[in-house]
Structure formats: structure tokens, C-alpha cells
PDB file of C-alpha atoms in Angstrom:
ATOM      1  CA  MET A   1     -11.112  18.849   4.629  1.00  0.00           C
ATOM      2  CA  GLU A   2     -12.311  22.039   6.211  1.00  0.00           C
ATOM      3  CA  ASN A   3     -12.066  24.779   3.633  1.00  0.00           C
ATOM      4  CA  TYR A   4     -12.165  27.995   5.440  1.00  0.00           C
ATOM      5  CA  PRO A   5     -12.712  31.364   3.446  1.00  0.00           C
ATOM      6  CA  SER A   6      -9.507  33.474   2.687  1.00  0.00           C
ATOM      7  CA  ASP A   7      -8.956  35.622   5.624  1.00  0.00           C
ATOM      8  CA  GLU A   8      -7.050  38.816   4.474  1.00  0.00           C
ATOM      9  CA  ARG A   9      -6.452  39.528   8.178  1.00  0.00           C
ATOM     10  CA  LEU A  10      -3.898  36.862   8.300  1.00  0.00           C
ATOM     11  CA  ALA A  11      -0.310  36.603   7.102  1.00  0.00           C
ATOM     12  CA  LEU A  12       2.334  33.954   7.416  1.00  0.00           C
ATOM     13  CA  ARG A  13       5.978  34.746   7.842  1.00  0.00           C
ATOM     14  CA  ALA A  14       9.207  33.450   9.494  1.00  0.00           C
ATOM     15  CA  ALA A  15       9.398  34.205  13.182  1.00  0.00           C
ATOM     16  CA  THR A  16      12.208  35.976  14.756  1.00  0.00           C
ATOM     17  CA  LEU A  17      13.548  36.431  18.299  1.00  0.00           C
ATOM     18  CA  ASP A  18      11.545  39.790  18.625  1.00  0.00           C
ATOM     19  CA  ASP A  19       8.414  37.441  18.360  1.00  0.00           C
ATOM     20  CA  LEU A  20       9.543  35.285  21.209  1.00  0.00           C
ATOM     21  CA  GLU A  21       7.075  36.710  23.581  1.00  0.00           C
ATOM     22  CA  ASP A  22       3.958  36.426  21.513  1.00  0.00           C
ATOM     23  CA  ILE A  23       4.967  32.943  20.584  1.00  0.00           C
ATOM     24  CA  ALA A  24       5.274  31.963  23.928  1.00  0.00           C
ATOM     25  CA  THR A  25       1.422  33.130  24.632  1.00  0.00           C
ATOM     26  CA  VAL A  26       0.273  31.175  21.643  1.00  0.00           C
ATOM     27  CA  ALA A  27       2.038  28.052  23.030  1.00  0.00           C
ATOM     28  CA  GLN A  28       0.834  28.768  26.579  1.00  0.00           C
ATOM     29  CA  GLU A  29      -2.756  29.311  25.609  1.00  0.00           C
ATOM     30  CA  GLY A  30      -3.045  27.106  22.508  1.00  0.00           C
ATOM     31  CA  PHE A  31      -1.682  23.903  23.671  1.00  0.00           C
ATOM     32  CA  PRO A  32      -3.503  23.252  27.074  1.00  0.00           C
ATOM     33  CA  ASP A  33      -6.436  21.697  25.535  1.00  0.00           C
ATOM     34  CA  ASP A  34      -4.295  19.055  23.758  1.00  0.00           C
ATOM     35  CA  PRO A  35      -3.869  15.919  25.728  1.00  0.00           C
ATOM     36  CA  GLU A  36      -0.137  16.026  25.188  1.00  0.00           C
ATOM     37  CA  PHE A  37       0.147  19.279  27.262  1.00  0.00           C
ATOM     38  CA  ASN A  38      -2.041  17.981  29.948  1.00  0.00           C
ATOM     39  CA  TYR A  39      -0.118  14.839  30.366  1.00  0.00           C
ATOM     40  CA  ARG A  40       3.355  16.546  30.755  1.00  0.00           C
ATOM     41  CA  PHE A  41       2.412  19.862  32.484  1.00  0.00           C
ATOM     42  CA  PRO A  42      -0.581  18.914  34.942  1.00  0.00           C
ATOM     43  CA  HIS A  43       0.709  21.717  37.363  1.00  0.00           C
ATOM     44  CA  ARG A  44       0.707  24.648  35.111  1.00  0.00           C
ATOM     45  CA  HIS A  45      -2.153  26.414  36.391  1.00  0.00           C
ATOM     46  CA  GLU A  46      -0.544  26.447  39.970  1.00  0.00           C
ATOM     47  CA  TYR A  47       2.829  27.550  38.341  1.00  0.00           C
ATOM     48  CA  PRO A  48       2.018  29.715  35.390  1.00  0.00           C
ATOM     49  CA  GLU A  49       5.186  31.947  35.545  1.00  0.00           C
ATOM     50  CA  ASP A  50       7.246  28.692  35.815  1.00  0.00           C
ATOM     51  CA  ASN A  51       5.431  27.201  32.819  1.00  0.00           C
ATOM     52  CA  ARG A  52       6.130  30.383  30.803  1.00  0.00           C
ATOM     53  CA  LYS A  53       9.724  30.760  31.650  1.00  0.00           C
ATOM     54  CA  TRP A  54      10.280  27.140  30.203  1.00  0.00           C
ATOM     55  CA  ILE A  55       8.220  27.818  27.237  1.00  0.00           C
ATOM     56  CA  LEU A  56      10.237  31.005  26.487  1.00  0.00           C
ATOM     57  CA  GLN A  57      13.374  28.741  26.951  1.00  0.00           C
ATOM     58  CA  GLU A  58      12.122  26.129  24.430  1.00  0.00           C
ATOM     59  CA  TYR A  59      11.220  28.416  21.809  1.00  0.00           C
ATOM     60  CA  ARG A  60      14.233  30.275  21.897  1.00  0.00           C
ATOM     61  CA  GLU A  61      16.195  27.175  21.269  1.00  0.00           C
ATOM     62  CA  TYR A  62      14.001  26.608  18.108  1.00  0.00           C
ATOM     63  CA  LEU A  63      14.643  30.386  17.016  1.00  0.00           C
ATOM     64  CA  GLU A  64      18.246  30.009  17.588  1.00  0.00           C
ATOM     65  CA  GLN A  65      18.658  27.101  15.185  1.00  0.00           C
ATOM     66  CA  PRO A  66      17.515  28.324  11.850  1.00  0.00           C
ATOM     67  CA  ASP A  67      19.593  25.730  10.021  1.00  0.00           C
ATOM     68  CA  LYS A  68      17.642  23.111  11.748  1.00  0.00           C
ATOM     69  CA  TYR A  69      14.093  24.492  12.418  1.00  0.00           C
ATOM     70  CA  ALA A  70      11.728  26.649  10.489  1.00  0.00           C
ATOM     71  CA  VAL A  71       9.707  28.442  13.162  1.00  0.00           C
ATOM     72  CA  ASN A  72       6.803  30.091  11.347  1.00  0.00           C
ATOM     73  CA  ILE A  73       4.014  32.058  12.583  1.00  0.00           C
ATOM     74  CA  VAL A  74       0.513  33.302  11.396  1.00  0.00           C
ATOM     75  CA  THR A  75      -0.134  37.044  12.473  1.00  0.00           C
ATOM     76  CA  ALA A  76      -3.498  38.838  12.460  1.00  0.00           C
ATOM     77  CA  SER A  77      -4.215  42.481  11.735  1.00  0.00           C
ATOM     78  CA  ASP A  78      -6.991  42.212  14.464  1.00  0.00           C
ATOM     79  CA  ASN A  79      -4.222  41.156  16.885  1.00  0.00           C
ATOM     80  CA  ASP A  80      -1.828  44.069  16.356  1.00  0.00           C
ATOM     81  CA  ASP A  81      -0.212  41.900  13.715  1.00  0.00           C
ATOM     82  CA  LYS A  82       0.979  39.726  16.562  1.00  0.00           C
ATOM     83  CA  ALA A  83       1.351  35.900  16.502  1.00  0.00           C
ATOM     84  CA  ILE A  84      -2.050  34.099  16.530  1.00  0.00           C
ATOM     85  CA  ALA A  85      -0.477  30.584  15.434  1.00  0.00           C
ATOM     86  CA  LEU A  86       2.696  28.803  15.415  1.00  0.00           C
ATOM     87  CA  SER A  87       4.535  25.696  13.699  1.00  0.00           C
ATOM     88  CA  ILE A  88       7.882  24.152  14.142  1.00  0.00           C
ATOM     89  CA  TRP A  89       9.352  22.175  11.242  1.00  0.00           C
ATOM     90  CA  ASP A  90      12.562  20.147  11.450  1.00  0.00           C
ATOM     91  CA  VAL A  91      14.040  20.893   7.941  1.00  0.00           C
ATOM     92  CA  SER A  92      17.151  19.006   8.679  1.00  0.00           C
ATOM     93  CA  ILE A  93      16.778  15.720  10.480  1.00  0.00           C
ATOM     94  CA  SER A  94      20.390  14.707  10.574  1.00  0.00           C
ATOM     95  CA  LYS A  95      21.301  17.914  12.522  1.00  0.00           C
ATOM     96  CA  ALA A  96      21.291  17.313  16.348  1.00  0.00           C
ATOM     97  CA  HIS A  97      19.187  19.624  18.379  1.00  0.00           C
ATOM     98  CA  GLN A  98      21.222  22.009  20.316  1.00  0.00           C
ATOM     99  CA  GLY A  99      19.603  22.835  23.732  1.00  0.00           C
ATOM    100  CA  GLY A 100      19.062  22.078  27.384  1.00  0.00           C
ATOM    101  CA  ASP A 101      16.977  19.515  29.118  1.00  0.00           C
ATOM    102  CA  LEU A 102      13.930  21.956  29.562  1.00  0.00           C
ATOM    103  CA  GLY A 103      14.216  21.788  33.615  1.00  0.00           C
ATOM    104  CA  VAL A 104      13.836  17.909  33.523  1.00  0.00           C
ATOM    105  CA  PRO A 105      17.090  16.121  33.714  1.00  0.00           C
ATOM    106  CA  ASP A 106      16.998  12.682  31.749  1.00  0.00           C
ATOM    107  CA  ASN A 107      18.274  10.871  34.820  1.00  0.00           C
ATOM    108  CA  PRO A 108      15.199  10.245  37.082  1.00  0.00           C
ATOM    109  CA  LEU A 109      17.370  10.183  40.152  1.00  0.00           C
ATOM    110  CA  GLU A 110      17.761  14.056  39.553  1.00  0.00           C
ATOM    111  CA  GLU A 111      15.035  16.584  40.714  1.00  0.00           C
ATOM    112  CA  PRO A 112      13.281  18.566  38.127  1.00  0.00           C
ATOM    113  CA  ARG A 113      14.088  22.223  38.136  1.00  0.00           C
ATOM    114  CA  ARG A 114      10.661  23.330  37.295  1.00  0.00           C
ATOM    115  CA  HIS A 115       7.513  22.941  39.378  1.00  0.00           C
ATOM    116  CA  ASP A 116       4.548  22.738  36.528  1.00  0.00           C
ATOM    117  CA  VAL A 117       5.651  19.399  35.330  1.00  0.00           C
ATOM    118  CA  ASN A 118       5.035  15.627  35.933  1.00  0.00           C
ATOM    119  CA  ALA A 119       8.588  14.555  35.360  1.00  0.00           C
ATOM    120  CA  THR A 120       7.783  11.007  34.820  1.00  0.00           C
ATOM    121  CA  HIS A 121       5.450  11.746  32.196  1.00  0.00           C
ATOM    122  CA  PHE A 122       7.647  14.317  30.590  1.00  0.00           C
ATOM    123  CA  ARG A 123      10.565  11.794  30.271  1.00  0.00           C
ATOM    124  CA  GLU A 124       8.339   8.894  29.082  1.00  0.00           C
ATOM    125  CA  PHE A 125       6.806  11.303  26.452  1.00  0.00           C
ATOM    126  CA  LYS A 126      10.298  12.313  25.218  1.00  0.00           C
ATOM    127  CA  LYS A 127      11.661   8.709  25.054  1.00  0.00           C
ATOM    128  CA  THR A 128       8.622   7.264  23.286  1.00  0.00           C
ATOM    129  CA  MET A 129       8.399  10.230  20.670  1.00  0.00           C
ATOM    130  CA  SER A 130      12.059   9.691  19.901  1.00  0.00           C
ATOM    131  CA  GLN A 131      11.606   5.934  19.555  1.00  0.00           C
ATOM    132  CA  TYR A 132       8.447   5.994  17.375  1.00  0.00           C
ATOM    133  CA  PHE A 133       9.948   8.907  15.200  1.00  0.00           C
ATOM    134  CA  ASP A 134      12.818   6.415  14.561  1.00  0.00           C
ATOM    135  CA  THR A 135      10.552   3.427  13.861  1.00  0.00           C
ATOM    136  CA  HIS A 136       8.220   5.152  11.430  1.00  0.00           C
ATOM    137  CA  PHE A 137      10.310   7.700   9.853  1.00  0.00           C
ATOM    138  CA  GLY A 138      14.034   7.132  10.695  1.00  0.00           C
ATOM    139  CA  LYS A 139      14.528   5.571   7.247  1.00  0.00           C
ATOM    140  CA  TYR A 140      13.702   8.607   5.458  1.00  0.00           C
ATOM    141  CA  GLY A 141      16.601  10.758   7.088  1.00  0.00           C
ATOM    142  CA  ASP A 142      16.700  13.921   5.332  1.00  0.00           C
ATOM    143  CA  SER A 143      14.420  13.140   2.625  1.00  0.00           C
ATOM    144  CA  GLN A 144      11.633  14.382   5.009  1.00  0.00           C
ATOM    145  CA  ILE A 145      10.666  17.507   6.792  1.00  0.00           C
ATOM    146  CA  HIS A 146       8.910  16.886  10.110  1.00  0.00           C
ATOM    147  CA  LEU A 147       6.290  18.902  11.799  1.00  0.00           C
ATOM    148  CA  TRP A 148       6.954  18.813  15.522  1.00  0.00           C
ATOM    149  CA  LEU A 149       4.603  21.441  16.851  1.00  0.00           C
ATOM    150  CA  LEU A 150       1.571  23.191  15.590  1.00  0.00           C
ATOM    151  CA  ALA A 151      -0.834  25.448  17.637  1.00  0.00           C
ATOM    152  CA  THR A 152      -3.383  28.218  17.363  1.00  0.00           C
ATOM    153  CA  HIS A 153      -4.285  30.795  20.101  1.00  0.00           C
ATOM    154  CA  PRO A 154      -8.286  29.692  21.004  1.00  0.00           C
ATOM    155  CA  HIS A 155      -9.518  33.061  20.270  1.00  0.00           C
ATOM    156  CA  PHE A 156      -8.338  32.918  16.472  1.00  0.00           C
ATOM    157  CA  ARG A 157      -9.273  29.338  15.657  1.00  0.00           C
ATOM    158  CA  ARG A 158     -11.268  28.103  12.616  1.00  0.00           C
ATOM    159  CA  ARG A 159      -9.935  30.815  10.437  1.00  0.00           C
ATOM    160  CA  GLY A 160      -7.501  28.551   8.668  1.00  0.00           C
ATOM    161  CA  ALA A 161      -3.984  29.550  10.433  1.00  0.00           C
ATOM    162  CA  GLY A 162      -3.211  26.100  11.266  1.00  0.00           C
ATOM    163  CA  THR A 163      -3.920  24.877   7.653  1.00  0.00           C
ATOM    164  CA  ARG A 164      -1.732  27.773   6.247  1.00  0.00           C
ATOM    165  CA  LEU A 165       1.067  26.733   8.374  1.00  0.00           C
ATOM    166  CA  CYS A 166       0.801  22.943   7.286  1.00  0.00           C
ATOM    167  CA  ARG A 167       0.636  23.924   3.583  1.00  0.00           C
ATOM    168  CA  TRP A 168       3.805  25.859   4.152  1.00  0.00           C
ATOM    169  CA  GLY A 169       5.659  22.583   4.899  1.00  0.00           C
ATOM    170  CA  LEU A 170       3.692  20.692   2.224  1.00  0.00           C
ATOM    171  CA  GLU A 171       4.693  23.014  -0.572  1.00  0.00           C
ATOM    172  CA  ARG A 172       8.311  23.175   0.467  1.00  0.00           C
ATOM    173  CA  ALA A 173       8.308  19.467   0.649  1.00  0.00           C
ATOM    174  CA  SER A 174       6.729  19.389  -2.946  1.00  0.00           C
ATOM    175  CA  ARG A 175       9.392  21.821  -4.352  1.00  0.00           C
ATOM    176  CA  MET A 176      12.415  19.756  -2.666  1.00  0.00           C
ATOM    177  CA  THR A 177      10.850  16.165  -3.260  1.00  0.00           C
ATOM    178  CA  LEU A 178      10.388  15.362   0.356  1.00  0.00           C
ATOM    179  CA  HIS A 179       8.258  13.237   2.492  1.00  0.00           C
ATOM    180  CA  THR A 180       6.039  15.371   5.100  1.00  0.00           C
ATOM    181  CA  THR A 181       5.805  13.555   8.514  1.00  0.00           C
ATOM    182  CA  VAL A 182       4.299  14.468  12.017  1.00  0.00           C
ATOM    183  CA  LEU A 183       3.413  12.332  15.104  1.00  0.00           C
ATOM    184  CA  ALA A 184      -0.250  13.699  15.519  1.00  0.00           C
ATOM    185  CA  SER A 185      -2.242  14.038  18.714  1.00  0.00           C
ATOM    186  CA  PRO A 186      -5.796  13.538  18.622  1.00  0.00           C
ATOM    187  CA  MET A 187      -6.425  17.273  18.069  1.00  0.00           C
ATOM    188  CA  GLY A 188      -3.957  17.470  15.224  1.00  0.00           C
ATOM    189  CA  LYS A 189      -5.086  14.078  13.461  1.00  0.00           C
ATOM    190  CA  ARG A 190      -8.228  15.431  11.893  1.00  0.00           C
ATOM    191  CA  LEU A 191      -6.429  18.346  10.363  1.00  0.00           C
ATOM    192  CA  TYR A 192      -3.595  16.253   9.032  1.00  0.00           C
ATOM    193  CA  GLU A 193      -6.144  13.667   7.515  1.00  0.00           C
ATOM    194  CA  GLY A 194      -7.857  16.644   5.633  1.00  0.00           C
ATOM    195  CA  LEU A 195      -4.555  17.531   4.166  1.00  0.00           C
ATOM    196  CA  ASP A 196      -4.032  13.905   2.710  1.00  0.00           C
ATOM    197  CA  PHE A 197      -1.764  12.807   5.417  1.00  0.00           C
ATOM    198  CA  THR A 198      -1.919   9.150   5.542  1.00  0.00           C
ATOM    199  CA  ILE A 199      -1.659   6.839   9.073  1.00  0.00           C
ATOM    200  CA  CYS A 200       1.529   4.799   9.095  1.00  0.00           C
ATOM    201  CA  GLY A 201       0.667   3.411  12.600  1.00  0.00           C
ATOM    202  CA  SER A 202      -0.205   4.574  16.272  1.00  0.00           C
ATOM    203  CA  PHE A 203       1.274   4.028  19.487  1.00  0.00           C
ATOM    204  CA  ILE A 204       0.822   4.592  23.189  1.00  0.00           C
ATOM    205  CA  ILE A 205       2.805   6.664  25.703  1.00  0.00           C
ATOM    206  CA  GLN A 206       2.429   5.351  29.167  1.00  0.00           C
ATOM    207  CA  ALA A 207       4.711   5.264  32.204  1.00  0.00           C
ATOM    208  CA  ASP A 208       5.163   1.858  33.796  1.00  0.00           C
ATOM    209  CA  GLY A 209       2.598   1.077  36.451  1.00  0.00           C
ATOM    210  CA  GLU A 210       0.262   3.783  35.377  1.00  0.00           C
ATOM    211  CA  GLU A 211      -3.195   3.683  33.975  1.00  0.00           C
ATOM    212  CA  GLU A 212      -2.934   7.162  32.304  1.00  0.00           C
ATOM    213  CA  LYS A 213      -1.716   7.248  28.895  1.00  0.00           C
ATOM    214  CA  LEU A 214      -1.549   8.943  25.339  1.00  0.00           C
ATOM    215  CA  LYS A 215      -2.330   7.720  22.182  1.00  0.00           C
ATOM    216  CA  LEU A 216      -0.486   9.486  19.009  1.00  0.00           C
ATOM    217  CA  TRP A 217      -0.657   8.641  15.312  1.00  0.00           C
ATOM    218  CA  ALA A 218       2.454   8.478  12.997  1.00  0.00           C
ATOM    219  CA  MET A 219       1.424  10.372   9.748  1.00  0.00           C
ATOM    220  CA  MET A 220       2.853  11.275   6.595  1.00  0.00           C
ATOM    221  CA  GLU A 221       2.283  12.795   3.187  1.00  0.00           C
ATOM    222  CA  SER A 222       4.433  10.973   0.609  1.00  0.00           C
ATOM    223  CA  MET A 223       6.469  12.697  -1.801  1.00  0.00           C
ATOM    224  CA  PRO A 224       6.366  13.364  -4.586  1.00  0.00           C
ATOM    225  CA  ARG A 225       3.151  15.650  -4.231  1.00  0.00           C
ATOM    226  CA  GLY A 226       3.521  16.901  -7.766  1.00  0.00           C
ATOM    227  CA  GLY A 227       5.552  14.690  -9.424  1.00  0.00           C
ATOM    228  CA  TRP A 228       9.537  14.070  -9.326  1.00  0.00           C
ATOM    229  CA  ASN A 229      11.429  17.242  -9.046  1.00  0.00           C
ATOM    230  CA  PRO A 230      15.049  17.209 -10.157  1.00  0.00           C
ATOM    231  CA  PHE A 231      15.997  20.340  -8.496  1.00  0.00           C
ATOM    232  CA  GLY A 232      14.787  18.899  -5.102  1.00  0.00           C
ATOM    233  CA  TRP A 233      17.186  16.065  -5.413  1.00  0.00           C
ATOM    234  CA  ILE A 234      20.038  18.333  -6.538  1.00  0.00           C
ATOM    235  CA  PHE A 235      19.354  20.740  -3.497  1.00  0.00           C
ATOM    236  CA  ARG A 236      19.429  17.726  -1.077  1.00  0.00           C
ATOM    237  CA  LEU A 237      22.693  16.689  -2.518  1.00  0.00           C
ATOM    238  CA  LEU A 238      24.171  19.909  -2.236  1.00  0.00           C
ATOM    239  CA  ARG A 239      23.004  20.262   1.407  1.00  0.00           C
ATOM    240  CA  ARG A 240      24.843  17.240   2.515  1.00  0.00           C
ATOM    241  CA  SER A 241      28.167  17.958   0.791  1.00  0.00           C
TER     242      SER A 241
END
């Protein structure tokens, strides 16, 4: 694992709706060099306002469901204490996501309401991610927390922000005796391996009749990280009651 020196300019905290615009900037600037983003949103440069509009909608949905998602950010004092990195953790797998279709109806006969997207790729990505989450991690149910999204603004990389956000989840999982899971892109895979995640399998996202495809990895850090924690077991029992 790459060990970054402690950067006192950085601070990790829970995000609020007041951070939404800054979070959208991190997402819009931090994800485009990830193959997942290029696969789904190849027209974002032609329609940047459309791209931002739907990013804002997506992260608003996460922020408005605090019982399901932990939305964390790292801020930097040399960025006016604004967000420079983000993570979205699903801390209650059994709770259904409450939100819209983000401008791409599941029915392929319906036209998308956004212009930055390849609708076929978007639907295939959504379907395959759900399928392989269930295949690899469905058996763990609420005995896991799952990292759905992690991004750092390119101007602030290699300062340890992504590692801090990952360690937040690993420490929570350790306290509560949970598994920590992620479906990793090529960009994230190296970071997660450095944090002792192990590969459970890999899978391909590819629409019928196309050559273009994505390869992702199912990875997890198994519980218990620091030994059995009876208080974590009690907490999960109470949460389900």
C-alpha cells in the first residue's frame, strides 16, 4: 500500500446538502478518467450542463437517504475547506434505494431524458452491477457495508484522501463486525488491494452485439478485522428489530 504522509490540510466529515455543488464538481472532475464513466457518459463534453444536472440529482438522492447511505467527503484548507474527495457507502443493504431513473428509463423503448449518456451502456451497467452484487455479496445482506462510489478531484490526488475515505468504512466495519465490499474499477482495484481487500471474482459488462466492454472486480475485506465484536452483533440485531 502507498503510505502518504499525514496531510494536516485535509479533513474528513459527513457531507450535507450544503455540500451538494462541491460534491458534483468532484464527481464531474474526478470520475471521467475512470473507464466506467466513459462507458456510460461518452457525450458529457458535448453536454456538460446536462451531465452536471443529473450528477446533482444523483447525489441529492444519496444525501436525502441518511439511513441507507453514508456520504462522506474530504475537504482541504487549500481549497477553501471545500470537498476534494467523496465516498458513498451503503450502510443498510436491505433498505431499497429511493430515487428516480436518473434520466434513463429501464424500458429500452423509452427515450432517455438526458443527452450525455449512452443509454444502452447505462442500462447494461446498471443491470450487470446489480446482478454481480447479488452473486458475490448478496449472501452477506446487512452483515456488510458496500462502497459504491469513491472519487478524488484530479488536482488533489496522491495526498491520501481516497485512503482516508476507505479507512472510514473499514473502521466502521471493524467496530460493527461487518464485511466490507466493493465492485472495483481498474482505477480503484490497486487502492483496495493495498488496503487488504481480496478479489472474489471478476466480471464483464458488455452490451449484446458490441465489442466495447468493461472489466470489474468483486472485492472484499472480510470481518472481523480486529476479532469478534459482540457489540457489533448486538447493534445489527437492534437495527433489524
